[in-house]
GROMACS .gro file of C-alpha atoms in nm:
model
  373
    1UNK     CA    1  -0.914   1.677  -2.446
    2UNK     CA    2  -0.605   1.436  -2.331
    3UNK     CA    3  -0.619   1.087  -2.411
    4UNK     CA    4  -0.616   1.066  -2.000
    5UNK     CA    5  -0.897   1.318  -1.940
    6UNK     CA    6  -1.108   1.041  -2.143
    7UNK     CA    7  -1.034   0.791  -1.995
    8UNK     CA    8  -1.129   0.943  -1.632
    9UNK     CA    9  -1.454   1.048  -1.826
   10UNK     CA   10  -1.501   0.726  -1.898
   11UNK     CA   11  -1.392   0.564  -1.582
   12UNK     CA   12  -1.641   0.858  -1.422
   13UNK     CA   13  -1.947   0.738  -1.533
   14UNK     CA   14  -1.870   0.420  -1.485
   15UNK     CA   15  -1.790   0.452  -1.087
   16UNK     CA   16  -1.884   0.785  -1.021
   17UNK     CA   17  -1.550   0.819  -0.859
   18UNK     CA   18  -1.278   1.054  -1.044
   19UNK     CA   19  -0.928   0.882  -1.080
   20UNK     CA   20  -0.646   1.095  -0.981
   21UNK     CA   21  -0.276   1.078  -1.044
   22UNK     CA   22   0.063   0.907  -0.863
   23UNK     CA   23   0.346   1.090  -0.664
   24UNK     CA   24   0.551   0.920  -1.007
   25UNK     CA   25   0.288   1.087  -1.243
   26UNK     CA   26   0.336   1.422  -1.067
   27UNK     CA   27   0.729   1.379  -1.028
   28UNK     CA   28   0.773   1.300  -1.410
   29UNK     CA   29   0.532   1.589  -1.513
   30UNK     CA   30   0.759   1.838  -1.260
   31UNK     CA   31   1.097   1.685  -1.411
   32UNK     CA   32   0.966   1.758  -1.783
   33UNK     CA   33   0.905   2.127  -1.698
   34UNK     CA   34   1.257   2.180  -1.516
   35UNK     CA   35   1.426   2.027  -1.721
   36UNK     CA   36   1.249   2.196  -2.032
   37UNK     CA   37   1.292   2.545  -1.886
   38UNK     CA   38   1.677   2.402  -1.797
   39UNK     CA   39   1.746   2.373  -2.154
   40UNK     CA   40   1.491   2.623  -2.278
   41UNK     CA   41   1.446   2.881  -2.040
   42UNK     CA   42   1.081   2.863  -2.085
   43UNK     CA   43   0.836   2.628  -1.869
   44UNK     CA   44   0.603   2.476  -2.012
   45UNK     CA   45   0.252   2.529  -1.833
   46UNK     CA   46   0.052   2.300  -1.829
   47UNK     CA   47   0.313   2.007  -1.863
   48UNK     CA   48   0.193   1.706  -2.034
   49UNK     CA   49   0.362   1.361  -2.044
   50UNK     CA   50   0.327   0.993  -2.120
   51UNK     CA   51   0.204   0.767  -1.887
   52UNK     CA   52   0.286   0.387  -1.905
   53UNK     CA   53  -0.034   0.292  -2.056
   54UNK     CA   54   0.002   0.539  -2.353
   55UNK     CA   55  -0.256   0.822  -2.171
   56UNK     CA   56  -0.157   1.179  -2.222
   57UNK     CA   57  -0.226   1.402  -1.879
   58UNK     CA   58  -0.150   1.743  -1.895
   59UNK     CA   59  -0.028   1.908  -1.577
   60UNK     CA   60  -0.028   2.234  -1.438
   61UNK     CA   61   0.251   2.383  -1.265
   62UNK     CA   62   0.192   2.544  -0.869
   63UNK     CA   63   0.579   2.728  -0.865
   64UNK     CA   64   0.842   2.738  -1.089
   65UNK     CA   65   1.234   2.867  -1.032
   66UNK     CA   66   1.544   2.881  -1.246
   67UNK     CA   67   1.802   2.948  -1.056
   68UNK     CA   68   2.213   2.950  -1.027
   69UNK     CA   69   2.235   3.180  -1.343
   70UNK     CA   70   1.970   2.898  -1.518
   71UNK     CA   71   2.189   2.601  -1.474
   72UNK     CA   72   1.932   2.510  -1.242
   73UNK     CA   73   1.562   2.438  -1.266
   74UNK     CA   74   1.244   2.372  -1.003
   75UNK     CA   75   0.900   2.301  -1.144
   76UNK     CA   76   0.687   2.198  -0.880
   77UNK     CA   77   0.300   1.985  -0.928
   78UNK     CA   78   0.042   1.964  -0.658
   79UNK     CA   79  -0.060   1.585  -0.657
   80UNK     CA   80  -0.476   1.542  -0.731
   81UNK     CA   81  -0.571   1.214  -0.578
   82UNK     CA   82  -0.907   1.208  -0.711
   83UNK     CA   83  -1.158   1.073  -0.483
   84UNK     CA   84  -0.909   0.823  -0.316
   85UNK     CA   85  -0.863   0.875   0.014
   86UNK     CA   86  -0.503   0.952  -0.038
   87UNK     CA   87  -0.257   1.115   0.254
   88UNK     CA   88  -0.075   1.260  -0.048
   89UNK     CA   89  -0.358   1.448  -0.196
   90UNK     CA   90  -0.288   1.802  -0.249
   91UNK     CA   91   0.087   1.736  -0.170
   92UNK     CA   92   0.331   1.974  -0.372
   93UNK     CA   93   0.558   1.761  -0.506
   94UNK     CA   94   0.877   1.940  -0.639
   95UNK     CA   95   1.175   1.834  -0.906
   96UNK     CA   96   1.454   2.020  -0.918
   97UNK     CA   97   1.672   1.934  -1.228
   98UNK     CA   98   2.084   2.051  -1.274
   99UNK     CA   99   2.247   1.906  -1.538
  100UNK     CA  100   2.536   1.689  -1.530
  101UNK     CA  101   2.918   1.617  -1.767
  102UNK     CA  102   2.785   1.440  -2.061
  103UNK     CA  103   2.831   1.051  -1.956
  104UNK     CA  104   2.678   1.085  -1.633
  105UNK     CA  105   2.324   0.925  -1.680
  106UNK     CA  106   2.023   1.020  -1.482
  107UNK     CA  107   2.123   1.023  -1.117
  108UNK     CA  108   1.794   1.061  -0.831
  109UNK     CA  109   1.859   1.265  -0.553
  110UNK     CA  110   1.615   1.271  -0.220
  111UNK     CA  111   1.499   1.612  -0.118
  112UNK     CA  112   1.325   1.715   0.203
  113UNK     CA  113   1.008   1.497   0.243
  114UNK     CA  114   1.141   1.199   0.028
  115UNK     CA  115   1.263   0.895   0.196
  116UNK     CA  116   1.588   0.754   0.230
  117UNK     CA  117   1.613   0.331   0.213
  118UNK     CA  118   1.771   0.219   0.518
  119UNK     CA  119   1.671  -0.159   0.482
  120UNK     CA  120   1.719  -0.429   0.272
  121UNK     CA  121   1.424  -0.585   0.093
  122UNK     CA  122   1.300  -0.324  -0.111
  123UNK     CA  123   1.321  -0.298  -0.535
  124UNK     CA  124   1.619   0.004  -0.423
  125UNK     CA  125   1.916  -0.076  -0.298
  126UNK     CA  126   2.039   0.060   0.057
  127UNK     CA  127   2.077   0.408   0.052
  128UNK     CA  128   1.877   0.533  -0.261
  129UNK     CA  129   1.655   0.766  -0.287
  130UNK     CA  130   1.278   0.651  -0.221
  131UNK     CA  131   1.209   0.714  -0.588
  132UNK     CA  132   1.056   0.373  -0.662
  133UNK     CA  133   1.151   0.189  -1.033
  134UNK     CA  134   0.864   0.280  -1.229
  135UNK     CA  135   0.891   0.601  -1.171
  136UNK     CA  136   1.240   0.660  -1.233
  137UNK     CA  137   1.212   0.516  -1.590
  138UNK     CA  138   0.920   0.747  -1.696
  139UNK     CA  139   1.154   1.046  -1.581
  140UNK     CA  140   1.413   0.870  -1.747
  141UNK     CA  141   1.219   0.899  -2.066
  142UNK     CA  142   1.083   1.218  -2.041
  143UNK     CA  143   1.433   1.354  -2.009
  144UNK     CA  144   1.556   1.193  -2.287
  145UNK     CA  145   1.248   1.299  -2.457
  146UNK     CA  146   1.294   1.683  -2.390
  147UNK     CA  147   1.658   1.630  -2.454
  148UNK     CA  148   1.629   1.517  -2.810
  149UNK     CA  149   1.374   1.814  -2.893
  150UNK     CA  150   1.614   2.085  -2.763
  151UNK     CA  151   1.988   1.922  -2.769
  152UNK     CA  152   2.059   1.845  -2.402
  153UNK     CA  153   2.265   1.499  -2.374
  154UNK     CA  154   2.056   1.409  -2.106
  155UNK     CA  155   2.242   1.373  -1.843
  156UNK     CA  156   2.112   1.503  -1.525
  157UNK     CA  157   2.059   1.520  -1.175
  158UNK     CA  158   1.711   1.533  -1.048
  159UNK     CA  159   1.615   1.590  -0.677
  160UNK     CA  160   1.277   1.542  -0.623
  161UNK     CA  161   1.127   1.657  -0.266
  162UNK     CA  162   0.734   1.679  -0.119
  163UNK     CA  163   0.660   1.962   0.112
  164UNK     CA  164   0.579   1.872   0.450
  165UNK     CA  165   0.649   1.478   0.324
  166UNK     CA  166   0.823   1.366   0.602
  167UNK     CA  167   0.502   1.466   0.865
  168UNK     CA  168   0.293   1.303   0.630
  169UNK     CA  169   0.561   0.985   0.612
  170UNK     CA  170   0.453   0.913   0.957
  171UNK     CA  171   0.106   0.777   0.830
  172UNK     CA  172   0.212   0.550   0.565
  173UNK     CA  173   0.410   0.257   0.660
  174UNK     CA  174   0.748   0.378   0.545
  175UNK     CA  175   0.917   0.442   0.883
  176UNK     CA  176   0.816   0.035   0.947
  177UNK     CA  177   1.024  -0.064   0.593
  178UNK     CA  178   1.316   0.141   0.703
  179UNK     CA  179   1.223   0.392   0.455
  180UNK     CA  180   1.351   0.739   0.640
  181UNK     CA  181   1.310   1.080   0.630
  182UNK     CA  182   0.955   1.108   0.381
  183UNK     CA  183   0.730   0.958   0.148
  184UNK     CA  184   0.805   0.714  -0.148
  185UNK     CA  185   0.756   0.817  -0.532
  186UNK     CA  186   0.535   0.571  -0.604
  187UNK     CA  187   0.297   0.445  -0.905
  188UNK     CA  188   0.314   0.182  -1.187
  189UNK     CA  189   0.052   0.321  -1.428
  190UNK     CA  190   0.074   0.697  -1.301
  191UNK     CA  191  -0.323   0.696  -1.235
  192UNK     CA  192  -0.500   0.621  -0.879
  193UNK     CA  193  -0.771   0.427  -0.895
  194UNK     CA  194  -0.983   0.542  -0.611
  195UNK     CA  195  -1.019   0.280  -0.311
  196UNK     CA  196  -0.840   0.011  -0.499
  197UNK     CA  197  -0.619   0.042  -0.173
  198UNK     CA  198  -0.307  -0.033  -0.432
  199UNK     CA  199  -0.096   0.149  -0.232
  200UNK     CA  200  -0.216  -0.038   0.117
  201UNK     CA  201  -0.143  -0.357  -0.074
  202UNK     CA  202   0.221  -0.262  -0.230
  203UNK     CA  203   0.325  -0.192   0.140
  204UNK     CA  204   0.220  -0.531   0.241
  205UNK     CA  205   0.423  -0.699   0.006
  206UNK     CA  206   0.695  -0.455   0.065
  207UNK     CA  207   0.669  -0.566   0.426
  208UNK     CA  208   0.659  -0.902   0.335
  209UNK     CA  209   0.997  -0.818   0.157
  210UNK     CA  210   1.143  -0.651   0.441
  211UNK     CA  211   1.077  -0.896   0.671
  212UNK     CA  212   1.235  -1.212   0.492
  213UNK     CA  213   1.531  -0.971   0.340
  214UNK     CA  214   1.614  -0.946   0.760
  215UNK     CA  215   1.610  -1.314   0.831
  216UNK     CA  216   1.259  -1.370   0.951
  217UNK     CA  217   1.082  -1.670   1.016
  218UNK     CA  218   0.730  -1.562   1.185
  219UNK     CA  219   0.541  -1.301   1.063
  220UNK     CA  220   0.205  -1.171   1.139
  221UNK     CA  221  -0.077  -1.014   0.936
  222UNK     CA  222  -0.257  -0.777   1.142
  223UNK     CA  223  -0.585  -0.617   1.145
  224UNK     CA  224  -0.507  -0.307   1.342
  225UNK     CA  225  -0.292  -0.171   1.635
  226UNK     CA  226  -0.432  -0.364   1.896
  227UNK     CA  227  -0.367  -0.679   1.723
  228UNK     CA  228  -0.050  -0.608   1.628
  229UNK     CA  229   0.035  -0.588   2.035
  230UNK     CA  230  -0.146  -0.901   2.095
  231UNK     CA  231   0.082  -1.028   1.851
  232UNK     CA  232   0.381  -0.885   2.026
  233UNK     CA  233   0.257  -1.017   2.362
  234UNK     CA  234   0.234  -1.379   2.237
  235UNK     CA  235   0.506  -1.414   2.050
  236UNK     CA  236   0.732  -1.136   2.090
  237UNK     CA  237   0.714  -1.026   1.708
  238UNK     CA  238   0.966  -0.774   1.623
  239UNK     CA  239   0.830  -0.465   1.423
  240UNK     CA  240   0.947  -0.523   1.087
  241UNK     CA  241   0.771  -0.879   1.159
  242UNK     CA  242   0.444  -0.693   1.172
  243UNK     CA  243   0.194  -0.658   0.844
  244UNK     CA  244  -0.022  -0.390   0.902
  245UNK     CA  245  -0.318  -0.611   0.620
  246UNK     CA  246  -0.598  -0.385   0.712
  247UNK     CA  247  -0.901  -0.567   0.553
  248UNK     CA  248  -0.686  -0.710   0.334
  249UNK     CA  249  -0.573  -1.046   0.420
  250UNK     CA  250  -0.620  -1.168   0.073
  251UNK     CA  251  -0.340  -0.958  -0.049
  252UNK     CA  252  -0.135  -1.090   0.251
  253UNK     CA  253  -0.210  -1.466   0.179
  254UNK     CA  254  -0.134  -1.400  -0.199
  255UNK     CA  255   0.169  -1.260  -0.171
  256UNK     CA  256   0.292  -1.512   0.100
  257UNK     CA  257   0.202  -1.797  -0.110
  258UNK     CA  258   0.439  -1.679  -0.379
  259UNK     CA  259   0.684  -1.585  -0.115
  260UNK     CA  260   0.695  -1.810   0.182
  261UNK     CA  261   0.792  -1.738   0.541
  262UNK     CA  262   0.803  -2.027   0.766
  263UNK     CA  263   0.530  -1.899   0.988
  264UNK     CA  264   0.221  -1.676   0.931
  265UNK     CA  265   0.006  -1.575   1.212
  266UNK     CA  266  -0.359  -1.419   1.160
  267UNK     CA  267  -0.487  -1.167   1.447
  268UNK     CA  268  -0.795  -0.979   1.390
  269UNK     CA  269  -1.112  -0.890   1.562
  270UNK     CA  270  -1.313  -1.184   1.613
  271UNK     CA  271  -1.630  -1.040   1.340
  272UNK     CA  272  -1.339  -0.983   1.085
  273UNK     CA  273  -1.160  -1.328   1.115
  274UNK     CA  274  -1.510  -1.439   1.110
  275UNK     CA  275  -1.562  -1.319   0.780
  276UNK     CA  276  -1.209  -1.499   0.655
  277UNK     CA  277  -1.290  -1.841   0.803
  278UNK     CA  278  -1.649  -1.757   0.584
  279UNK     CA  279  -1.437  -1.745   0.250
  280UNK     CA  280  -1.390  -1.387   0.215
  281UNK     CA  281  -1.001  -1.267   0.139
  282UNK     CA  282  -1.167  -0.871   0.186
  283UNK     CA  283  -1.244  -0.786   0.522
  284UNK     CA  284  -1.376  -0.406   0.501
  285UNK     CA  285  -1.754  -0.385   0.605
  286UNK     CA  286  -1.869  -0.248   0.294
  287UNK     CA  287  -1.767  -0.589   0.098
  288UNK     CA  288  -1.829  -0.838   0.327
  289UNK     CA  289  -2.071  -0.885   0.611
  290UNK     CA  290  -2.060  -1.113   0.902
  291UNK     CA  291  -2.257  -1.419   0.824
  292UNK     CA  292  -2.411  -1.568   1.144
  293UNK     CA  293  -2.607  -1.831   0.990
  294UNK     CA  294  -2.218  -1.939   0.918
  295UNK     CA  295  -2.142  -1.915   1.247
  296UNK     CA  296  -2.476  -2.087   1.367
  297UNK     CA  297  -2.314  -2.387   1.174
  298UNK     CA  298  -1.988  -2.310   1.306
  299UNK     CA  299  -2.172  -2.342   1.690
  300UNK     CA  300  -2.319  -2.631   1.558
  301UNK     CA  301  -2.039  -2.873   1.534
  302UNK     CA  302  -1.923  -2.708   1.887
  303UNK     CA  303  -2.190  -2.867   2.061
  304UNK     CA  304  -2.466  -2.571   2.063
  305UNK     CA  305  -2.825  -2.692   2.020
  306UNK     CA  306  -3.076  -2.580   1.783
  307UNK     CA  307  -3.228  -2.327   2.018
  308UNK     CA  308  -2.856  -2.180   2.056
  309UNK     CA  309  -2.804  -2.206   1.697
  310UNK     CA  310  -3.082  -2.024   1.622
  311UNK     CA  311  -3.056  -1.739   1.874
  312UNK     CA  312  -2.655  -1.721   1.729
  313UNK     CA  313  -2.787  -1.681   1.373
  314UNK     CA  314  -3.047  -1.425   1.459
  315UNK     CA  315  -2.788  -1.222   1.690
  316UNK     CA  316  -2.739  -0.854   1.639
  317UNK     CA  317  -2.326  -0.924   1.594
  318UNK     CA  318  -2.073  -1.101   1.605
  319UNK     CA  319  -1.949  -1.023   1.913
  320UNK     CA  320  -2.317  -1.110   2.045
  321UNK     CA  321  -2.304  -1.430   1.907
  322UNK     CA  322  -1.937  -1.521   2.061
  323UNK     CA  323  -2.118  -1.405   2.398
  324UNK     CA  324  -2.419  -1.640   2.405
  325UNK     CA  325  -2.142  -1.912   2.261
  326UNK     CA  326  -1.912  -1.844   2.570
  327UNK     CA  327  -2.206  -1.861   2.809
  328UNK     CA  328  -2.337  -2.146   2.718
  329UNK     CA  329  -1.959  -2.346   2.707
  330UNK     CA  330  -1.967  -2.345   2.317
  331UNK     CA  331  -1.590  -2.222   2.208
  332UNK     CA  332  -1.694  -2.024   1.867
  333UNK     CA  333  -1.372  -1.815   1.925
  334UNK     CA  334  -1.188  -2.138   1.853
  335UNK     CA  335  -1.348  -2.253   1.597
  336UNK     CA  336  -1.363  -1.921   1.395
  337UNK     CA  337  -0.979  -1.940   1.458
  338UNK     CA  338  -0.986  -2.297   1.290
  339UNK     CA  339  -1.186  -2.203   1.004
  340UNK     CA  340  -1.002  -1.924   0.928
  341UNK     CA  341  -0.688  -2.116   0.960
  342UNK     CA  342  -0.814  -2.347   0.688
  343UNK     CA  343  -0.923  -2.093   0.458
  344UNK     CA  344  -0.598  -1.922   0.482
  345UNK     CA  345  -0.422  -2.279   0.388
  346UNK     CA  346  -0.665  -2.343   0.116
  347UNK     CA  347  -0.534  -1.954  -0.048
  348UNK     CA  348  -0.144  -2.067   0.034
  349UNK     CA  349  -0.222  -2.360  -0.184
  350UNK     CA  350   0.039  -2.589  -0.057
  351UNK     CA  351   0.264  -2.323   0.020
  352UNK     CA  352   0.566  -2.409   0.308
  353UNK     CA  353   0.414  -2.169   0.529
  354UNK     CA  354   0.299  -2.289   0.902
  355UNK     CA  355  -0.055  -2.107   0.995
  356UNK     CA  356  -0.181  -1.998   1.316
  357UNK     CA  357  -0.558  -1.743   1.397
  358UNK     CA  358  -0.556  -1.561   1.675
  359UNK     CA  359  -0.950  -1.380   1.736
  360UNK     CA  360  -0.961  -1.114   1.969
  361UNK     CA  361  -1.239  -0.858   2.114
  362UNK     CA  362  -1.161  -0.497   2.133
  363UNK     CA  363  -0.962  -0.455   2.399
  364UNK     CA  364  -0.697  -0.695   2.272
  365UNK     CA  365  -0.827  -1.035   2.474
  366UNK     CA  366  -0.764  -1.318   2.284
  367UNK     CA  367  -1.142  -1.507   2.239
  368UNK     CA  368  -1.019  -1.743   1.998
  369UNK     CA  369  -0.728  -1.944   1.919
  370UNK     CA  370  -0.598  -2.206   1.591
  371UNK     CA  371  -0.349  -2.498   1.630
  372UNK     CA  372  -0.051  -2.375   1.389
  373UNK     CA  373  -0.111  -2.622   1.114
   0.00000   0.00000   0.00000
């Protein structure tokens, strides 16, 4: 057994949830066999390489090709995501290695599925291939690995491609960073964790990145699509001004507070931002709940009575509770909006970053408002 196929043993019983492995795991496994058989004219199957943290996953291959009279080699890897909910999980990921004059290096070529960048902001420079850093240096050191066992100089080129990765592109945020054309190679340990949500939270710092890389001032952290248009209605946001947080406004906050914009702007659902101006940074129902005995307080200092403020705190919702607040001229909305703005300020710790809430209910109304402070 691997040193990897422990550790998900371990990491099994500990979660019941089975780890699975990064588009960069899968890429650096399909590079080693191509570039093996390049040299060798064997593949080796399974593959097994190195991951960053010293585990030892062994991967077997789905096709295999030498081509061009063997001075060209395909091994290709069909990504296991574990029990992540993963839009690249069964994805054939493909690396198609040709070797290069001695001198030449390790150059990264895009195939069909993998993104092109097309904006600044990103840890690649205009133009490159969407193979992200981490990545690149494990194939990097695989290569130079199978190199020095069977005398290649290392120098190659390496396309890698995903089938059908430019359809599944379209439901990751890459067509928002300017990354065109497919997916990214992504991964900094080469294992998924399932529902840490990494990737969700790389792509809001990436957008965080894109955003000030183009000049902007105002961003906003969104919880969805209809707050993003809120958003856009208020304040006339460009896209690549948009964070698509999710739950996560933690991660947003976090990474905002280390990189400042002048402006941030919160929209949400109103029992979301509820849950932020309670003290939680997670959002997601299944690790936070809507408090209402918090918002009884909250309805409290708005003027409700104690018969209101106990019918809020024993209300079904939240959206119930904003409705007896409205009806009775108590503006909870608001002051939701204000406690979430204040939360949010407490996270940026001082941070130069101007702070606005906007709550809204499910058609895209806005029920609640902040002063930017």
């Amino acid at each position: 057994m691997s040193e990897a196929s422990g550790g998900r043993s371990a990491q099994l019983k500990h979660t019941g949830l089975r780890p699975g492995w990064t588009t960069g795991a899968c890429a650096t496994a399909a590079t080693t066999a191509a570039y093996t058989a390049l040299l060798t004219g064997n593949f080796p199957d399974p593959v097994t390489i190195t991951l960053p943290k010293g585990q030892t996953p062994a991967f077997a291959l789905a096709v295999e090709e030498l081509s061009e009279g063997g001075r060209v080699a395909m091994a290709g890897v069909v990504k296991d995501a574990g029990d992540d909910p993963d839009v690249t999980h069964h994805a054939l990921i493909r690396a198609t290695v040709r070797a290069l004059p001695p001198g030449s290096g390790v150059v990264f070529r895009a195939g069909p599925g993998v993104g092109t960048v097309t904006r600044p902001g990103l840890p690649l420079d205009v133009g490159e291939p969407a193979v992200n850093p981490v990545p690149r240096q494990m194939m990097r050191d695989h290569v130079a690995e199978v190199a020095a066992r069977h005398g290649g100089s290392g120098d190659v080129e390496i396309t890698v491609s995903v089938d059908n990765g430019e359809e599944i592109a379209r439901s990751t945020w890459n067509p928002r960073l300017g990354i065109l054309g497919g997916l990214s190679i992504l991964g900094t340990t080469g294992i998924v964790v399932p529902y840490s949500c990494s990737a969700w939270i790389d792509s809001i710092r990436r957008g965080v990145d894109v955003a000030r890389a183009a000049g902007r001032t105002h961003v906003a952290g969104c919880t969805g699509s209809t707050s993003e248009k809120t958003v856009v209605a208020e304040y006339g946001l460009p896209e690549d001004a948009l964070l698509d947080m999710g739950d996560f406004a933690g991660a947003v906050l976090k990474y905002v507070r280390r990189h400042p914009v002048e402006r941030l702007t919160i929209c949400g659902g109103f029992a979301k931002l509820s849950k932020l101006a309670a003290g939680h940074l997670d959002l997601h129902s299944a690790r936070s709940q809507v408090d209402k005995s918090f918002l009884a307080g909250l309805a409290r200092s708005g003027g409700a009575d104690e018969t209101l403020a106990t019918e809020v705190a024993a209300a079904n919702t939240g959206l119930a509770a904003l409705q007896m607040c409205t009806a009775a001229g108590v503006p909870l909305g608001d002051l939701v909006a204000a406690a979430a703005r204040d939360q949010a300020l407490e996270v940026l710790r001082g941070a130069p970053v101007v702070v606005d809430v906007l709550c809204i209910d499910r058609a895209g109304n806005v029920v609640g408002r902040s002063t930017p402070r």
